[in-house]
PDB file of C-alpha atoms in Angstrom:
ATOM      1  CA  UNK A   1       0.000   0.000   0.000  1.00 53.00           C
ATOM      2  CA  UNK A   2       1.174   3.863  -0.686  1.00 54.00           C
ATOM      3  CA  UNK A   3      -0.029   6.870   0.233  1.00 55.00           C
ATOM      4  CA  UNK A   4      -2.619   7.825   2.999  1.00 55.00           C
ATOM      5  CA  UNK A   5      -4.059   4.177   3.353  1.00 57.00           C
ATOM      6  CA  UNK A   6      -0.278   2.890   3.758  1.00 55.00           C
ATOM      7  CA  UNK A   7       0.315   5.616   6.564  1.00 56.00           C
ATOM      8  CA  UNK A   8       2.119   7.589   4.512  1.00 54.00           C
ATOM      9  CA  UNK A   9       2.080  11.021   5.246  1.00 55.00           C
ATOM     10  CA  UNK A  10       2.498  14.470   2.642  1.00 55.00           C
ATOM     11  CA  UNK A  11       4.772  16.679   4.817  1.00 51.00           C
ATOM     12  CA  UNK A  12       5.228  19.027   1.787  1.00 52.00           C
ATOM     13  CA  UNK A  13       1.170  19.297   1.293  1.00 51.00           C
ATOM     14  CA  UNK A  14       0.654  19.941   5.234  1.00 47.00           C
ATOM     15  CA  UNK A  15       2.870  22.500   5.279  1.00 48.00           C
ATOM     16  CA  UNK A  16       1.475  24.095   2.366  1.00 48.00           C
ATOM     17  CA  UNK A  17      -1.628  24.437   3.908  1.00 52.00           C
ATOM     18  CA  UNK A  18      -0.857  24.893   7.524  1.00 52.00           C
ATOM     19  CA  UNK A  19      -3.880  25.151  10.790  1.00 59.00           C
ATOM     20  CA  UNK A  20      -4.660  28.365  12.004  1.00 61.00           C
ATOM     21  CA  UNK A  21      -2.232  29.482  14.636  1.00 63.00           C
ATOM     22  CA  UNK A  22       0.001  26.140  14.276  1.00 67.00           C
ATOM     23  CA  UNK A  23       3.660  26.558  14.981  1.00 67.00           C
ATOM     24  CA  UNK A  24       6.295  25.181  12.118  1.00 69.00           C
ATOM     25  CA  UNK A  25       8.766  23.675  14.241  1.00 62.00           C
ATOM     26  CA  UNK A  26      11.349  23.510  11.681  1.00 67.00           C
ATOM     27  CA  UNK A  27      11.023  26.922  11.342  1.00 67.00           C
ATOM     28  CA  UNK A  28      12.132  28.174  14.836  1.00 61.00           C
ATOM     29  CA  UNK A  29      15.615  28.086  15.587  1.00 60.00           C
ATOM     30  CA  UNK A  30      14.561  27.457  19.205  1.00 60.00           C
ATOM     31  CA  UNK A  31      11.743  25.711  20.029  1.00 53.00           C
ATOM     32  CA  UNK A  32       9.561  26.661  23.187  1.00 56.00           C
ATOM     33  CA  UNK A  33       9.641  24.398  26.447  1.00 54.00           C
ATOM     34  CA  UNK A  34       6.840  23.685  28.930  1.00 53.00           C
ATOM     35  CA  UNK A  35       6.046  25.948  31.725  1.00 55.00           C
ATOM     36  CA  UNK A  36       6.072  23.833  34.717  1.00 56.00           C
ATOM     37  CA  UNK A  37       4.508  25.138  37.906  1.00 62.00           C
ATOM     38  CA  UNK A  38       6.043  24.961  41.402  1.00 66.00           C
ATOM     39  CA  UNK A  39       4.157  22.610  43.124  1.00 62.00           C
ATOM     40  CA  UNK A  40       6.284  21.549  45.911  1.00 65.00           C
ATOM     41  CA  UNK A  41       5.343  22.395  49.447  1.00 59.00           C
ATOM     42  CA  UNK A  42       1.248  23.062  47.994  1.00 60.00           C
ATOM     43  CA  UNK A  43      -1.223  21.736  50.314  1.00 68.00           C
ATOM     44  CA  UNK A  44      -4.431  22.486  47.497  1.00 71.00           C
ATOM     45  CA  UNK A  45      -8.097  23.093  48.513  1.00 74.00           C
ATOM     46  CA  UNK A  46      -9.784  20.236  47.818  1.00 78.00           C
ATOM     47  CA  UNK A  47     -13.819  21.576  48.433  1.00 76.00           C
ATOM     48  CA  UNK A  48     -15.163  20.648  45.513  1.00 87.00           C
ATOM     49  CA  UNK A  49     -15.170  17.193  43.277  1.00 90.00           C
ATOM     50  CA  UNK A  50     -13.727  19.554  40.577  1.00 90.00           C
ATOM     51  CA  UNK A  51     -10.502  20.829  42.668  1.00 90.00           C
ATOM     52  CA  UNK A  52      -9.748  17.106  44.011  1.00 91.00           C
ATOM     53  CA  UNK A  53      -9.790  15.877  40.113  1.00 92.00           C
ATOM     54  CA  UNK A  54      -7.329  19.120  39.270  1.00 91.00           C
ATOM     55  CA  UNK A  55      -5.103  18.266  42.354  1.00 91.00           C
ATOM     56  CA  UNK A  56      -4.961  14.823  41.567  1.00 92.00           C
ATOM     57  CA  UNK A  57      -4.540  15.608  38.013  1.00 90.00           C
ATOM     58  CA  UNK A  58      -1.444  17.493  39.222  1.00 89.00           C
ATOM     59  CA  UNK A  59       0.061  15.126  41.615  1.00 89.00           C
ATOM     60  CA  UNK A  60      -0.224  12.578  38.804  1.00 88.00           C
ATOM     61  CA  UNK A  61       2.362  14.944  36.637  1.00 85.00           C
ATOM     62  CA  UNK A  62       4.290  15.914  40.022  1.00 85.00           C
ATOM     63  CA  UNK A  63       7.629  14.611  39.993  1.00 84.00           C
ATOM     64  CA  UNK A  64       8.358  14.038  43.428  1.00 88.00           C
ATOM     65  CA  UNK A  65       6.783  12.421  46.405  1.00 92.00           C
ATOM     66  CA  UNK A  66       2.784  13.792  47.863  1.00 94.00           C
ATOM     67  CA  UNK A  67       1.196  12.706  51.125  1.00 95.00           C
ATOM     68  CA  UNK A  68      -2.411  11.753  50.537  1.00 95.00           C
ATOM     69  CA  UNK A  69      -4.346  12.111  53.998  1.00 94.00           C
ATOM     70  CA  UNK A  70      -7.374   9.891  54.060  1.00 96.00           C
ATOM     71  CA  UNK A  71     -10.761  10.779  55.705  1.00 95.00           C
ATOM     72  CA  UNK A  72     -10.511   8.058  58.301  1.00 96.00           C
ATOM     73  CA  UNK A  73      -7.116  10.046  59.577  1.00 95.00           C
ATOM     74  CA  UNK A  74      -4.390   7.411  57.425  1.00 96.00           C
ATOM     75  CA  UNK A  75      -1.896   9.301  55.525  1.00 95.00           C
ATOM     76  CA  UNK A  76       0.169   7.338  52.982  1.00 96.00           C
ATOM     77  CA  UNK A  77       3.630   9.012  51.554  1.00 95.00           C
ATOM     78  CA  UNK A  78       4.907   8.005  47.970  1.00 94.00           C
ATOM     79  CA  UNK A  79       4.984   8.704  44.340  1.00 93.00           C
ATOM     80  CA  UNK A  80       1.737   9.120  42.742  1.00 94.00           C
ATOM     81  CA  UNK A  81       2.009   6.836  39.533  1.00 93.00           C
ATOM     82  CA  UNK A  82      -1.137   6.342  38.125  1.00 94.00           C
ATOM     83  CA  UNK A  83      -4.420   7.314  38.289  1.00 93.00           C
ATOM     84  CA  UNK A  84      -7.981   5.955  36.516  1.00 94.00           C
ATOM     85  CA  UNK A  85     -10.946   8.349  36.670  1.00 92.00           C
ATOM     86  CA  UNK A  86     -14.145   7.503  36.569  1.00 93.00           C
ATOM     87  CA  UNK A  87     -17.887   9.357  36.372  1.00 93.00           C
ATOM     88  CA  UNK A  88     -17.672   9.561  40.362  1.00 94.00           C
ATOM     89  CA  UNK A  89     -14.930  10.130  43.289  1.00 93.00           C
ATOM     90  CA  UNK A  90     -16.137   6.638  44.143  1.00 95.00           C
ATOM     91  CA  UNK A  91     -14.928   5.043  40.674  1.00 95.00           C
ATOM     92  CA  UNK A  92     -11.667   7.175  40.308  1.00 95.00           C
ATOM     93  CA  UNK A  93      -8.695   5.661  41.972  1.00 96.00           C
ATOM     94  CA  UNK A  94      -5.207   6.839  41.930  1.00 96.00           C
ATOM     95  CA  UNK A  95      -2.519   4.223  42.273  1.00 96.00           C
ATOM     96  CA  UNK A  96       0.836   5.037  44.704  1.00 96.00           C
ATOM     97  CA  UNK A  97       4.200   3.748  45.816  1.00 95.00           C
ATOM     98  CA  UNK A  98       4.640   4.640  48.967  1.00 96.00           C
ATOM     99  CA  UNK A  99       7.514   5.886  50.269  1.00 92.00           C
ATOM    100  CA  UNK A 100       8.478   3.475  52.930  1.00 89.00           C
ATOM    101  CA  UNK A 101       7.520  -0.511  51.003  1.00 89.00           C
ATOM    102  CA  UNK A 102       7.817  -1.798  48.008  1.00 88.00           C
ATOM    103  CA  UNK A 103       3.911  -2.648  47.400  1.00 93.00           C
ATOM    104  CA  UNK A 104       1.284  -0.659  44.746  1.00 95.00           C
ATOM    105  CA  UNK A 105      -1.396   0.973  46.941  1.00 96.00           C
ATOM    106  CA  UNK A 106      -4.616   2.041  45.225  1.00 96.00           C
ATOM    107  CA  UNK A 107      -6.861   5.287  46.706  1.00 96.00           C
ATOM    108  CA  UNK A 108     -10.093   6.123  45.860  1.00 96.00           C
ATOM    109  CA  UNK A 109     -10.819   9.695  45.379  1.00 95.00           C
ATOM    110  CA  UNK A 110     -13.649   9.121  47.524  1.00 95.00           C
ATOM    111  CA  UNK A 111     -11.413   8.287  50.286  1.00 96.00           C
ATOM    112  CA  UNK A 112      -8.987  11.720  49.891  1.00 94.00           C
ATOM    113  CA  UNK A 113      -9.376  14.314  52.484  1.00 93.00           C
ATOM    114  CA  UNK A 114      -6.173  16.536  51.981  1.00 92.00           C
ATOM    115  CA  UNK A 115      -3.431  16.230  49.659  1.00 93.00           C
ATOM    116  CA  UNK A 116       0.512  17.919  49.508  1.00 92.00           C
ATOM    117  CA  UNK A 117       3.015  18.348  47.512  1.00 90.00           C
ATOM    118  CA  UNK A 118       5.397  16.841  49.829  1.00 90.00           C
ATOM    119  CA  UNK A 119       8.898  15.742  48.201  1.00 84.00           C
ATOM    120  CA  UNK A 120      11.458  17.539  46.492  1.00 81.00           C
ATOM    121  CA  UNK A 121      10.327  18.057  42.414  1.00 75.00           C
ATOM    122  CA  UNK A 122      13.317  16.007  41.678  1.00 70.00           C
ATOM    123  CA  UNK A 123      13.110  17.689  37.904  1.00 65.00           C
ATOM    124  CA  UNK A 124      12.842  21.721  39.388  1.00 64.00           C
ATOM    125  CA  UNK A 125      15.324  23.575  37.783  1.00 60.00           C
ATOM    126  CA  UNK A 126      16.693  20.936  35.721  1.00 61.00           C
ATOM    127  CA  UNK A 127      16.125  22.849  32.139  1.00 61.00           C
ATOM    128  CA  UNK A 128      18.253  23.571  29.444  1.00 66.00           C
ATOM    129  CA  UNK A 129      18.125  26.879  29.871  1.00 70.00           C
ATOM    130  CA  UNK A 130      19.700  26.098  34.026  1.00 68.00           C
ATOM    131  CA  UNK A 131      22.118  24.118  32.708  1.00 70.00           C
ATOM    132  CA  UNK A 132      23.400  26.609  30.203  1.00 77.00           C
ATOM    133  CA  UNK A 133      23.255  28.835  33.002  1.00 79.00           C
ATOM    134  CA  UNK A 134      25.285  26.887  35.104  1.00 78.00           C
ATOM    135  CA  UNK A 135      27.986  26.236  32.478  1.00 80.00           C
ATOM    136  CA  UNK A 136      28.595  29.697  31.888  1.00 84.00           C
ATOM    137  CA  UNK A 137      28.945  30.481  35.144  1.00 85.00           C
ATOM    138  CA  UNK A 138      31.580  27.931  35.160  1.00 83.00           C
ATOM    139  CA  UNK A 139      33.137  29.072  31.814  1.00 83.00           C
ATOM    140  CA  UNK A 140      33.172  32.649  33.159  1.00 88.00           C
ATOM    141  CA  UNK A 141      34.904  31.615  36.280  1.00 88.00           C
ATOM    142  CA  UNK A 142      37.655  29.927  34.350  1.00 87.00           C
ATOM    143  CA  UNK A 143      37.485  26.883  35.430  1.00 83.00           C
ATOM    144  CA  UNK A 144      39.379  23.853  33.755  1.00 80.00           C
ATOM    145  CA  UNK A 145      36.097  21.264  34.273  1.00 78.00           C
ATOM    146  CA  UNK A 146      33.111  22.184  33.055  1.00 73.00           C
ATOM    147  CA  UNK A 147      30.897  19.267  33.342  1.00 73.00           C
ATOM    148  CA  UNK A 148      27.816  19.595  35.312  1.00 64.00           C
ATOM    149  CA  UNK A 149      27.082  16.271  37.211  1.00 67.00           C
ATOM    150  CA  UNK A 150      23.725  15.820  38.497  1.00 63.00           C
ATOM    151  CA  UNK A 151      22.718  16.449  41.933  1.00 61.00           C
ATOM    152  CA  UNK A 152      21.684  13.797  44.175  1.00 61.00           C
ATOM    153  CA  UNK A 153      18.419  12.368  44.998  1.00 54.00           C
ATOM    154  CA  UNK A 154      18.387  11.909  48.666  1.00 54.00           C
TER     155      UNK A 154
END
């Protein structure tokens, strides 16, 4: 098979006839990065069904450890891995590794009375734009080494 039905895709007629607003990244000589928000430390208000689902949403992009705090008073530490949602708190579960064993704990939203941002982001400040930062600093210095070894995790 050729063409479309093969999978085949016609870069040349796509650009030609490019979205509204779209962005040609072969165009830019630099291409834009993601904004990432500083979530560590943030204990969220979780009032509604619709600010639990956001938190949750962003503890399941966090990259560093949250305490959930469950309404019977249990509080579980760990990395927030997965998460399933469903058409109630009831159905939605988020799936953790605690901090502390080895084992895959599952939490129904239902269950979730606070949440926070507990660990260190482990990926804060770790852009290319910090890096290049760094190295300058280095360069500018003068010194003789200028590799940038990564920090470590705990």
């Amino acid at each position: 098979m050729t063409g479309k039905e093969g999978g085949h895709v016609d870069h040349t007629a796509a650009q030609a006839t490019p979205r509204a607003g779209a962005v040609n990244p072969d165009a830019l000589e630099v291409a834009p990065g993601t904004a990432h928000e500083r979530l560590e430390g943030w204990i969220p208000e979780l009032a509604s069904e619709e600010e639990l689902r956001g938190a949750l949403e962003k503890a399941f992009d966090y990259r560093g450890d949250v305490t959930i705090t469950r309404k019977d008073g249990s509080t579980i530490e760990g990395y927030l891995f997965d998460r399933r949602t469903g058409a109630s708190l009831k159905e939605s579960v988020v799936r953790i590794y605690p901090k502390n064993s080895s084992e895959k704990v599952s939490v129904s939203y239902a269950e979730i009375g606070a949440l926070v941002f507990s660990g260190r982001d482990t990926a804060a400040g770790k852009s290319w734009e910090a890096w290049m930062k760094r190295y300058a600093e280095k360069k500018a210095a003068g010194e003789k080494d200028l590799s940038l070894h990564p920090e470590p995790l705990e």
